């Protein structure tokens, strides 16, 4: 009897890739593969890749190079590349790394069973179509195994916004929303398996407009429907575009008890000139007014953002505008990136900023963002927050989880289990986490 085959998956990029990797593992699981954490034991290695910045994409080739030895030792080893690099570079991957057996894009991984049949017969397989059919209708359903207390659930995919720097509209394709009943079924199934917090995913999740039995649903209406699921305790969503924050979604932040007080709302720049060149279709001022309305609905909301420094033609004055916007908003969490030139995007053709200048701006910006993050964390000391416990911490007797505001929180010596939600009084603030004591033991 043949042993079960072993699958090693490594995931890069955004949360949607994490979700996709889970679904691909399920699909390959139905084909006889069980997952392993040890790459040297693998019969199949799958890299689920990200194309957002040059470094992320180039890393894949060096990673593949490292598998040469493994393939020499085990000629039956299969190597696959999935995700956004697969979509963007397709055949180029097999040209540059001929040992790659499989290339599959983000919209075709429901075809993995057929593709794997080819691969296992010793052929190469490549599929980077944008098919008519919806992959979610064709995916092997999730097995009924228990799972951890938090889960991602893709509700919307793709992007029609075409920011001048971004590859996502090309790698993920046009915007598509999944139907409401499928999402609710998947959410109920997750809850039955132990999930207490669901993060709804989409490249533009707040542009969600899925079909329901009683008409089209916005993201706010979908959140209210999920709010009715017994056993589900927390709802989050990411990533949003400022132009798609409608009144109902803003109001939900104040009214919907399961919707957590955290919002990732990238602005990229605080300079109107640069925002225009980025094709963002909003101004710094309109973003600030939007933040005011969100804070009026939910005063304690923790805001998170994304920023790009060194976008083509960015001057010191533009950068100063971005710094001023950050000062005004006060972010609890933020991601900042040096602009990376992406082939095929409009900004790639423009006058580039000196990389040293961009690096310097990034340092200055990160110092401010880190300071804001730390100040907001420090303000939590003495407060009591609800924590969903997820896993043991680094130290003996420690348990870690996330607060409603998505702060990592750890407690020591408390009688709490994975999946519990308990009030914790915060006693200390560390660089990337908070510590505290469970109220009532
Ligand atoms: N859909 C999300 C973001 C997708 S990419 C949104 O619209 O917010 C995540 C972040 O990567 C972006 O918000 C942006 O800050 C950054 N990013 C995208 N393209 C980039 C590039 N070419 N160079 C540097 N950072 C980039
Ligand atoms: Fe990229 Fe802009 Fe679309 Fe976000 S909204 S995925 S940054 S094109
Ligand atoms: Fe990267 Fe694709 Fe996500 S480019 S950020 S993995 S959508």
CSV table of C-alpha atoms and ligand atoms in Angstrom, one decimal:
chain,number,residue,atom,x,y,z
A,1,UNK,CA,0.0,0.0,0.0
A,2,UNK,CA,1.4,3.4,-1.0
A,3,UNK,CA,2.2,5.8,1.8
A,4,UNK,CA,0.2,9.1,1.7
A,5,UNK,CA,2.1,11.7,-0.2
A,6,UNK,CA,3.4,14.7,1.6
A,7,UNK,CA,2.7,18.3,0.7
A,8,UNK,CA,4.8,21.3,1.8
A,9,UNK,CA,3.2,24.7,1.2
A,10,UNK,CA,4.9,28.1,1.8
A,11,UNK,CA,2.8,31.2,1.6
A,12,UNK,CA,3.9,34.7,0.8
A,13,UNK,CA,2.0,38.0,0.5
A,14,UNK,CA,-1.4,38.9,1.8
A,15,UNK,CA,-4.1,37.2,3.9
A,16,UNK,CA,-5.9,36.1,0.7
A,17,UNK,CA,-2.9,34.0,-0.1
A,18,UNK,CA,-3.2,32.4,3.4
A,19,UNK,CA,-6.8,31.6,2.6
A,20,UNK,CA,-6.0,30.3,-0.9
A,21,UNK,CA,-3.2,28.1,0.5
A,22,UNK,CA,-5.7,26.5,2.9
A,23,UNK,CA,-8.1,25.8,0.1
A,24,UNK,CA,-5.3,24.4,-2.1
A,25,UNK,CA,-4.2,22.1,0.7
A,26,UNK,CA,-7.8,20.9,1.0
A,27,UNK,CA,-8.0,20.2,-2.7
A,28,UNK,CA,-4.7,18.4,-2.8
A,29,UNK,CA,-5.7,16.6,0.4
A,30,UNK,CA,-8.6,15.1,-1.5
A,31,UNK,CA,-6.0,13.8,-3.9
A,32,UNK,CA,-4.1,12.0,-1.2
A,33,UNK,CA,-1.6,14.6,0.0
A,34,UNK,CA,-1.2,15.4,3.7
A,35,UNK,CA,0.6,18.5,4.8
A,36,UNK,CA,4.1,18.5,6.3
A,37,UNK,CA,6.2,21.3,7.9
A,38,UNK,CA,9.4,19.6,6.8
A,39,UNK,CA,10.4,20.5,3.3
A,40,UNK,CA,12.9,17.6,3.0
A,41,UNK,CA,10.0,15.1,3.5
A,42,UNK,CA,7.9,16.6,0.8
A,43,UNK,CA,6.7,14.8,-2.4
A,44,UNK,CA,5.2,18.1,-3.5
A,45,UNK,CA,6.4,21.6,-2.8
A,46,UNK,CA,4.0,24.5,-3.5
A,47,UNK,CA,5.0,28.1,-3.2
A,48,UNK,CA,2.0,30.5,-3.0
A,49,UNK,CA,3.6,33.7,-4.2
A,50,UNK,CA,3.2,37.5,-4.1
A,51,UNK,CA,4.0,39.9,-6.9
A,52,UNK,CA,3.3,43.2,-5.1
A,53,UNK,CA,6.9,44.4,-4.8
A,54,UNK,CA,10.0,43.4,-6.8
A,55,UNK,CA,11.7,41.9,-3.8
A,56,UNK,CA,8.8,39.6,-3.0
A,57,UNK,CA,8.7,38.4,-6.6
A,58,UNK,CA,12.4,37.8,-7.0
A,59,UNK,CA,12.7,35.9,-3.8
A,60,UNK,CA,10.7,33.1,-5.4
A,61,UNK,CA,13.5,32.4,-7.9
A,62,UNK,CA,16.1,32.1,-5.2
A,63,UNK,CA,13.7,30.0,-3.1
A,64,UNK,CA,13.2,27.7,-6.1
A,65,UNK,CA,17.0,27.5,-6.5
A,66,UNK,CA,17.3,26.0,-3.0
A,67,UNK,CA,15.1,23.1,-4.0
A,68,UNK,CA,17.6,21.8,-6.6
A,69,UNK,CA,19.3,19.6,-4.2
A,70,UNK,CA,16.0,18.1,-3.0
A,71,UNK,CA,15.0,17.4,-6.5
A,72,UNK,CA,18.3,15.7,-7.2
A,73,UNK,CA,17.8,13.4,-4.2
A,74,UNK,CA,14.2,12.7,-5.0
A,75,UNK,CA,13.5,12.8,-8.8
A,76,UNK,CA,9.8,12.2,-8.0
A,77,UNK,CA,9.5,15.4,-6.1
A,78,UNK,CA,7.1,17.8,-7.8
A,79,UNK,CA,7.4,21.6,-7.5
A,80,UNK,CA,4.6,24.0,-8.0
A,81,UNK,CA,4.3,27.8,-8.1
A,82,UNK,CA,0.9,29.3,-7.4
A,83,UNK,CA,-0.4,32.8,-6.6
A,84,UNK,CA,0.4,36.2,-8.1
A,85,UNK,CA,3.9,35.6,-9.4
A,86,UNK,CA,2.5,32.5,-11.2
A,87,UNK,CA,-0.2,34.7,-12.7
A,88,UNK,CA,2.1,37.5,-13.7
A,89,UNK,CA,5.1,35.5,-15.0
A,90,UNK,CA,3.5,32.2,-16.1
A,91,UNK,CA,5.8,30.4,-18.6
A,92,UNK,CA,8.7,32.7,-17.7
A,93,UNK,CA,8.9,30.8,-14.4
A,94,UNK,CA,9.4,27.4,-16.1
A,95,UNK,CA,12.0,29.0,-18.4
A,96,UNK,CA,14.0,30.4,-15.5
A,97,UNK,CA,13.6,27.3,-13.3
A,98,UNK,CA,13.0,24.3,-15.6
A,99,UNK,CA,12.5,22.0,-12.5
A,100,UNK,CA,9.1,23.6,-11.9
A,101,UNK,CA,6.3,21.2,-12.8
A,102,UNK,CA,3.3,23.2,-12.1
A,103,UNK,CA,2.3,26.9,-12.5
A,104,UNK,CA,-1.2,27.8,-11.4
A,105,UNK,CA,-2.8,31.3,-11.0
A,106,UNK,CA,-5.1,32.5,-8.2
A,107,UNK,CA,-8.2,32.1,-10.3
A,108,UNK,CA,-7.6,28.5,-11.5
A,109,UNK,CA,-6.6,26.5,-8.5
A,110,UNK,CA,-9.9,24.7,-8.4
A,111,UNK,CA,-8.5,22.9,-11.4
A,112,UNK,CA,-5.7,21.4,-9.3
A,113,UNK,CA,-7.0,17.8,-9.4
A,114,UNK,CA,-6.7,17.8,-13.2
A,115,UNK,CA,-3.4,19.7,-13.3
A,116,UNK,CA,-1.9,17.3,-10.7
A,117,UNK,CA,-3.0,14.3,-12.8
A,118,UNK,CA,-0.7,15.7,-15.6
A,119,UNK,CA,2.1,16.5,-13.2
A,120,UNK,CA,2.0,13.1,-11.6
A,121,UNK,CA,2.2,11.6,-15.1
A,122,UNK,CA,5.5,13.4,-15.5
A,123,UNK,CA,4.2,16.3,-17.6
A,124,UNK,CA,4.3,20.0,-17.0
A,125,UNK,CA,1.1,21.9,-16.2
A,126,UNK,CA,0.4,25.6,-16.6
A,127,UNK,CA,-2.9,27.3,-16.0
A,128,UNK,CA,-3.2,31.1,-15.6
A,129,UNK,CA,-6.6,31.7,-17.2
A,130,UNK,CA,-9.2,34.0,-15.9
A,131,UNK,CA,-12.0,31.5,-16.4
A,132,UNK,CA,-15.7,32.2,-16.7
A,133,UNK,CA,-16.7,29.8,-14.0
A,134,UNK,CA,-16.4,30.7,-10.3
A,135,UNK,CA,-13.5,28.7,-8.7
A,136,UNK,CA,-15.4,28.7,-5.4
A,137,UNK,CA,-18.2,26.6,-7.0
A,138,UNK,CA,-15.7,24.0,-8.0
A,139,UNK,CA,-13.5,23.7,-5.0
A,140,UNK,CA,-13.4,20.6,-2.8
A,141,UNK,CA,-15.4,21.6,0.3
A,142,UNK,CA,-13.5,22.1,3.5
A,143,UNK,CA,-13.1,18.9,5.5
A,144,UNK,CA,-15.1,18.8,8.8
A,145,UNK,CA,-12.0,18.8,11.0
A,146,UNK,CA,-11.7,21.1,14.0
A,147,UNK,CA,-9.7,24.2,13.6
A,148,UNK,CA,-8.3,27.2,15.5
A,149,UNK,CA,-10.5,30.0,16.8
A,150,UNK,CA,-9.8,32.5,13.9
A,151,UNK,CA,-10.3,32.1,10.2
A,152,UNK,CA,-10.2,34.1,7.0
A,153,UNK,CA,-13.0,34.0,4.5
A,154,UNK,CA,-12.7,35.5,1.0
A,155,UNK,CA,-15.9,37.3,0.0
A,156,UNK,CA,-14.6,39.5,-2.8
A,157,UNK,CA,-11.7,39.2,-5.1
A,158,UNK,CA,-9.9,41.3,-7.7
A,159,UNK,CA,-9.8,45.0,-8.2
A,160,UNK,CA,-10.9,47.5,-10.8
A,161,UNK,CA,-9.3,50.5,-9.3
A,162,UNK,CA,-5.9,50.4,-11.1
A,163,UNK,CA,-3.8,52.5,-8.8
A,164,UNK,CA,-0.8,53.5,-10.9
A,165,UNK,CA,1.7,51.5,-8.8
A,166,UNK,CA,-0.2,48.3,-8.3
A,167,UNK,CA,-0.1,44.8,-10.0
A,168,UNK,CA,-3.2,43.4,-8.2
A,169,UNK,CA,-5.7,44.3,-10.9
A,170,UNK,CA,-3.6,42.3,-13.3
A,171,UNK,CA,-2.8,39.3,-11.1
A,172,UNK,CA,-6.2,38.9,-9.4
A,173,UNK,CA,-8.3,40.1,-12.3
A,174,UNK,CA,-11.6,42.1,-12.3
A,175,UNK,CA,-13.6,42.5,-9.1
A,176,UNK,CA,-16.0,39.7,-8.3
A,177,UNK,CA,-18.2,39.3,-5.2
A,178,UNK,CA,-19.2,35.8,-4.0
A,179,UNK,CA,-23.0,35.2,-3.4
A,180,UNK,CA,-24.3,35.7,0.1
A,181,UNK,CA,-25.6,32.2,0.7
A,182,UNK,CA,-22.2,30.6,0.0
A,183,UNK,CA,-20.5,33.0,2.4
A,184,UNK,CA,-23.0,32.3,5.1
A,185,UNK,CA,-22.8,28.5,4.6
A,186,UNK,CA,-19.0,28.7,4.8
A,187,UNK,CA,-19.1,30.9,7.9
A,188,UNK,CA,-21.5,28.5,9.7
A,189,UNK,CA,-19.3,25.6,8.8
A,190,UNK,CA,-16.3,27.4,10.2
A,191,UNK,CA,-18.2,28.2,13.4
A,192,UNK,CA,-19.2,24.5,13.8
A,193,UNK,CA,-15.6,23.6,13.7
A,194,UNK,CA,-14.6,25.9,16.5
A,195,UNK,CA,-14.0,29.3,14.8
A,196,UNK,CA,-15.1,32.3,16.8
A,197,UNK,CA,-13.6,35.1,14.7
A,198,UNK,CA,-13.9,35.5,11.0
A,199,UNK,CA,-12.0,38.1,8.9
A,200,UNK,CA,-13.7,38.8,5.6
A,201,UNK,CA,-11.2,39.2,2.9
A,202,UNK,CA,-11.2,41.1,-0.4
A,203,UNK,CA,-8.7,43.3,-2.3
A,204,UNK,CA,-11.5,45.9,-2.0
A,205,UNK,CA,-13.7,44.2,0.5
A,206,UNK,CA,-15.8,47.2,1.2
A,207,UNK,CA,-16.8,47.3,-2.5
A,208,UNK,CA,-18.5,43.9,-1.9
A,209,UNK,CA,-21.8,43.7,-3.8
A,210,UNK,CA,-22.9,40.0,-3.7
A,211,UNK,CA,-26.1,38.5,-4.8
A,212,UNK,CA,-28.5,37.5,-2.0
A,213,UNK,CA,-32.0,35.8,-2.1
A,214,UNK,CA,-33.5,39.2,-1.3
A,215,UNK,CA,-31.4,41.3,-3.6
A,216,UNK,CA,-27.9,42.7,-3.7
A,217,UNK,CA,-25.9,42.9,-0.4
A,218,UNK,CA,-23.4,45.6,0.5
A,219,UNK,CA,-20.6,44.7,2.9
A,220,UNK,CA,-22.6,46.3,5.7
A,221,UNK,CA,-25.6,44.1,5.0
A,222,UNK,CA,-23.4,41.0,4.8
A,223,UNK,CA,-21.9,41.8,8.2
A,224,UNK,CA,-25.3,42.2,9.7
A,225,UNK,CA,-26.3,38.8,8.3
A,226,UNK,CA,-23.1,37.2,9.8
A,227,UNK,CA,-23.9,39.0,13.1
A,228,UNK,CA,-26.9,36.6,13.5
A,229,UNK,CA,-24.7,33.4,13.4
A,230,UNK,CA,-24.8,31.9,16.9
A,231,UNK,CA,-21.3,31.0,18.2
A,232,UNK,CA,-19.6,33.5,16.0
A,233,UNK,CA,-18.2,36.2,18.3
A,234,UNK,CA,-16.2,38.5,16.2
A,235,UNK,CA,-16.2,39.9,12.6
A,236,UNK,CA,-13.4,41.8,10.9
A,237,UNK,CA,-12.8,42.8,7.3
A,238,UNK,CA,-9.8,43.8,5.2
A,239,UNK,CA,-8.7,45.6,2.9
A,240,UNK,CA,-10.9,48.6,2.3
A,241,UNK,CA,-10.6,51.5,-0.1
A,242,UNK,CA,-11.6,55.0,1.2
A,243,UNK,CA,-14.0,55.6,-1.7
A,244,UNK,CA,-16.1,52.5,-0.8
A,245,UNK,CA,-16.8,53.3,2.8
A,246,UNK,CA,-20.5,53.9,2.6
A,247,UNK,CA,-22.7,55.3,5.4
A,248,UNK,CA,-24.2,51.9,6.3
A,249,UNK,CA,-20.7,50.4,6.8
A,250,UNK,CA,-19.6,53.4,8.9
A,251,UNK,CA,-22.8,53.1,11.0
A,252,UNK,CA,-22.2,49.3,11.5
A,253,UNK,CA,-19.0,50.2,13.3
A,254,UNK,CA,-21.0,51.9,16.0
A,255,UNK,CA,-24.0,49.5,16.0
A,256,UNK,CA,-23.0,46.0,15.1
A,257,UNK,CA,-21.9,44.3,18.4
A,258,UNK,CA,-19.7,41.6,16.7
A,259,UNK,CA,-17.9,44.0,14.3
A,260,UNK,CA,-14.6,44.7,16.0
A,261,UNK,CA,-13.3,48.3,16.5
A,262,UNK,CA,-10.4,48.1,14.0
A,263,UNK,CA,-10.2,49.4,10.4
A,264,UNK,CA,-7.4,49.1,7.9
A,265,UNK,CA,-8.0,52.0,5.5
A,266,UNK,CA,-4.9,52.6,3.4
A,267,UNK,CA,-4.4,56.1,2.0
A,268,UNK,CA,-0.9,55.7,0.5
A,269,UNK,CA,0.0,59.4,0.5
A,270,UNK,CA,-1.0,62.6,2.1
A,271,UNK,CA,-0.2,64.8,-1.0
A,272,UNK,CA,-3.1,65.5,-3.3
A,273,UNK,CA,-0.7,65.9,-6.3
A,274,UNK,CA,0.7,62.4,-5.6
A,275,UNK,CA,-2.7,60.9,-4.9
A,276,UNK,CA,-3.9,62.1,-8.3
A,277,UNK,CA,-0.8,60.7,-10.0
A,278,UNK,CA,-1.5,57.4,-8.1
A,279,UNK,CA,-5.0,57.4,-9.6
A,280,UNK,CA,-6.5,57.1,-6.1
A,281,UNK,CA,-9.5,59.3,-6.8
A,282,UNK,CA,-9.6,60.9,-3.4
A,283,UNK,CA,-7.8,63.7,-1.7
A,284,UNK,CA,-6.1,63.9,1.7
A,285,UNK,CA,-8.9,66.1,2.9
A,286,UNK,CA,-11.6,63.7,1.9
A,287,UNK,CA,-9.8,60.9,3.7
A,288,UNK,CA,-9.5,63.0,6.8
A,289,UNK,CA,-13.2,63.9,6.8
A,290,UNK,CA,-14.0,60.2,6.3
A,291,UNK,CA,-11.9,59.3,9.3
A,292,UNK,CA,-13.8,61.9,11.3
A,293,UNK,CA,-17.1,60.3,10.4
A,294,UNK,CA,-15.8,56.8,11.3
A,295,UNK,CA,-14.6,58.1,14.7
A,296,UNK,CA,-17.9,59.8,15.3
A,297,UNK,CA,-19.6,56.4,14.8
A,298,UNK,CA,-17.0,54.5,16.9
A,299,UNK,CA,-14.8,56.7,18.9
A,300,UNK,CA,-12.3,54.1,20.1
A,301,UNK,CA,-11.8,52.5,16.7
A,302,UNK,CA,-8.1,51.6,16.0
A,303,UNK,CA,-7.0,52.8,12.5
A,304,UNK,CA,-4.4,51.1,10.4
A,305,UNK,CA,-3.0,52.2,7.0
A,306,UNK,CA,-0.6,51.6,4.2
A,307,UNK,CA,1.9,54.1,2.8
A,308,UNK,CA,4.2,54.3,-0.1
A,309,UNK,CA,7.2,56.6,0.0
A,310,UNK,CA,9.3,57.5,-3.1
A,311,UNK,CA,6.4,57.2,-5.6
A,312,UNK,CA,7.6,58.7,-8.9
A,313,UNK,CA,7.9,62.5,-8.8
A,314,UNK,CA,7.4,62.7,-5.0
A,315,UNK,CA,9.1,65.8,-3.6
A,316,UNK,CA,10.1,66.7,0.0
A,317,UNK,CA,6.9,68.8,0.1
A,318,UNK,CA,4.8,65.9,-0.9
A,319,UNK,CA,6.4,63.7,1.7
A,320,UNK,CA,5.9,66.4,4.3
A,321,UNK,CA,2.1,66.4,3.5
A,322,UNK,CA,2.0,62.6,4.1
A,323,UNK,CA,3.8,63.1,7.5
A,324,UNK,CA,1.2,65.8,8.4
A,325,UNK,CA,-1.6,63.4,7.5
A,326,UNK,CA,-0.2,60.7,9.7
A,327,UNK,CA,0.2,63.2,12.6
A,328,UNK,CA,-3.4,64.2,12.2
A,329,UNK,CA,-4.9,60.6,12.0
A,330,UNK,CA,-2.8,58.9,14.7
A,331,UNK,CA,-2.5,55.3,13.5
A,332,UNK,CA,-2.5,52.3,15.9
A,333,UNK,CA,-0.8,50.2,13.3
A,334,UNK,CA,0.6,50.8,9.8
A,335,UNK,CA,2.6,49.4,7.0
A,336,UNK,CA,4.9,51.5,5.0
A,337,UNK,CA,6.8,50.6,1.8
A,338,UNK,CA,9.4,52.0,-0.5
A,339,UNK,CA,7.9,52.3,-3.9
A,340,UNK,CA,8.8,49.4,-6.1
A,341,UNK,CA,8.6,49.7,-9.9
A,342,UNK,CA,6.3,47.0,-11.2
A,343,UNK,CA,6.4,46.1,-14.9
A,344,UNK,CA,3.3,46.9,-16.9
A,345,UNK,CA,1.9,49.5,-14.4
A,346,UNK,CA,1.6,53.2,-15.5
A,347,UNK,CA,4.0,54.5,-12.7
A,348,UNK,CA,6.8,52.3,-14.0
A,349,UNK,CA,7.3,54.7,-17.0
A,350,UNK,CA,7.7,57.8,-14.9
A,351,UNK,CA,10.6,59.7,-13.4
A,352,UNK,CA,11.8,57.6,-10.4
A,353,UNK,CA,12.8,59.0,-7.0
A,354,UNK,CA,16.5,58.5,-6.0
A,355,UNK,CA,16.4,55.3,-4.0
A,356,UNK,CA,18.5,56.8,-1.2
A,357,UNK,CA,16.1,59.6,-0.8
A,358,UNK,CA,13.2,57.1,-0.6
A,359,UNK,CA,15.1,55.0,2.0
A,360,UNK,CA,15.6,58.1,4.1
A,361,UNK,CA,11.9,59.0,3.9
A,362,UNK,CA,10.9,55.5,4.8
A,363,UNK,CA,13.0,55.7,8.0
A,364,UNK,CA,11.6,59.0,9.0
A,365,UNK,CA,8.0,57.8,8.4
A,366,UNK,CA,8.5,54.5,10.2
A,367,UNK,CA,9.9,56.3,13.3
A,368,UNK,CA,6.7,58.3,13.4
A,369,UNK,CA,4.4,55.3,12.8
A,370,UNK,CA,6.2,53.2,15.5
A,371,UNK,CA,5.9,56.1,17.9
A,372,UNK,CA,2.2,56.4,17.3
A,373,UNK,CA,1.7,52.6,17.6
A,374,UNK,CA,3.5,52.6,20.9
A,375,UNK,CA,1.7,55.6,22.3
A,376,UNK,CA,-1.7,54.0,21.5
A,377,UNK,CA,-0.6,50.7,23.0
A,378,UNK,CA,0.6,52.5,26.2
A,379,UNK,CA,-2.8,54.2,26.5
A,380,UNK,CA,-4.2,50.7,26.9
A,381,UNK,CA,-2.4,50.2,30.3
A,382,UNK,CA,-5.0,50.0,33.1
A,383,UNK,CA,-7.9,49.3,30.7
A,384,UNK,CA,-9.8,46.0,30.5
A,385,UNK,CA,-10.1,44.5,27.1
A,386,UNK,CA,-11.7,41.3,25.7
A,387,UNK,CA,-9.1,38.9,24.4
A,388,UNK,CA,-9.7,35.9,22.2
A,389,UNK,CA,-7.1,33.4,23.2
A,390,UNK,CA,-5.4,31.6,20.3
A,391,UNK,CA,-2.2,29.8,21.3
A,392,UNK,CA,0.4,29.3,24.0
A,393,UNK,CA,2.9,32.2,24.3
A,394,UNK,CA,6.7,32.0,24.2
A,395,UNK,CA,7.1,31.6,27.9
A,396,UNK,CA,6.1,28.7,30.2
A,397,UNK,CA,2.4,29.0,31.2
A,398,UNK,CA,1.7,31.9,28.8
A,399,UNK,CA,-1.3,32.2,26.6
A,400,UNK,CA,-1.6,34.7,23.8
A,401,UNK,CA,-4.5,36.1,21.8
A,402,UNK,CA,-5.9,39.3,20.3
A,403,UNK,CA,-7.9,42.1,21.8
A,404,UNK,CA,-10.9,43.6,20.1
A,405,UNK,CA,-8.5,46.3,18.7
A,406,UNK,CA,-6.3,43.5,17.3
A,407,UNK,CA,-3.5,44.1,19.8
A,408,UNK,CA,-1.5,40.9,20.6
A,409,UNK,CA,-2.1,40.3,24.3
A,410,UNK,CA,-0.4,37.7,26.5
A,411,UNK,CA,-1.2,36.5,30.0
A,412,UNK,CA,0.7,34.1,32.3
A,413,UNK,CA,-0.6,31.4,34.7
A,414,UNK,CA,-4.3,31.9,33.9
A,415,UNK,CA,-6.7,29.1,33.4
A,416,UNK,CA,-7.7,29.9,29.9
A,417,UNK,CA,-8.0,27.7,26.8
A,418,UNK,CA,-7.8,28.2,23.1
A,419,UNK,CA,-11.0,29.8,21.8
A,420,UNK,CA,-11.9,31.5,25.2
A,421,UNK,CA,-12.8,35.1,25.2
A,422,UNK,CA,-12.0,36.7,28.5
A,423,UNK,CA,-11.6,40.2,29.9
A,424,UNK,CA,-8.0,41.1,30.5
A,425,UNK,CA,-6.7,44.1,32.5
A,426,UNK,CA,-3.6,45.4,30.6
A,427,UNK,CA,-0.6,46.0,32.8
A,428,UNK,CA,2.3,46.4,30.3
A,429,UNK,CA,3.1,47.5,26.8
A,430,UNK,CA,6.0,45.9,24.9
A,431,UNK,CA,7.3,46.7,21.4
A,432,UNK,CA,4.6,44.6,19.6
A,433,UNK,CA,2.3,43.3,22.3
A,434,UNK,CA,0.5,44.0,25.5
A,435,UNK,CA,0.6,42.0,28.7
A,436,UNK,CA,-2.1,41.7,31.4
A,437,UNK,CA,-4.1,39.6,33.8
A,438,UNK,CA,-7.3,37.8,33.3
A,439,UNK,CA,-10.0,39.6,35.3
A,440,UNK,CA,-11.4,37.1,37.9
A,441,UNK,CA,-8.5,34.6,37.4
B,1,LIG,N1,-6.0,46.2,-2.0
B,1,LIG,C1,-5.3,46.8,-1.0
B,1,LIG,C2,-3.8,46.7,-1.0
B,1,LIG,C3,-3.1,45.7,-1.8
B,1,LIG,S1,-1.4,45.8,-1.8
B,1,LIG,C4,-5.6,48.3,-1.0
B,1,LIG,O1,-6.1,48.8,-1.9
B,1,LIG,O2,-5.4,48.9,0.0
B,1,LIG,C5,-1.0,46.2,-0.1
B,1,LIG,C6,-0.1,47.5,-0.1
B,1,LIG,O3,1.1,47.3,-0.8
B,1,LIG,C7,-0.8,48.7,-0.7
B,1,LIG,O4,-1.7,49.3,0.1
B,1,LIG,C8,0.4,49.5,-1.0
B,1,LIG,O5,0.7,50.4,0.1
B,1,LIG,C9,1.5,48.5,-1.2
B,1,LIG,N2,2.0,48.5,-2.6
B,1,LIG,C10,1.3,48.1,-3.6
B,1,LIG,N3,2.0,48.2,-4.8
B,1,LIG,C11,3.2,48.7,-4.4
B,1,LIG,C12,4.4,49.1,-5.1
B,1,LIG,N4,4.5,49.0,-6.4
B,1,LIG,N5,5.5,49.5,-4.4
B,1,LIG,C13,5.4,49.6,-3.0
B,1,LIG,N6,4.3,49.3,-2.3
B,1,LIG,C14,3.2,48.9,-3.0
B,2,LIG,FE1,-4.0,47.8,-5.8
B,2,LIG,FE2,-5.2,50.1,-5.6
B,2,LIG,FE3,-6.6,47.9,-6.2
B,2,LIG,FE4,-5.6,48.3,-3.8
B,2,LIG,S1,-7.2,49.5,-4.8
B,2,LIG,S2,-5.5,46.4,-5.0
B,2,LIG,S3,-3.7,49.3,-4.2
B,2,LIG,S4,-5.1,48.8,-7.5
B,3,LIG,FE1,0.6,39.9,-3.1
B,3,LIG,FE2,-1.2,39.0,-4.8
B,3,LIG,FE3,-1.8,39.5,-2.3
B,3,LIG,S1,0.4,40.4,-5.3
B,3,LIG,S2,-0.4,41.2,-1.8
B,3,LIG,S3,-0.4,37.9,-3.0
B,3,LIG,S4,-3.1,39.9,-4.1
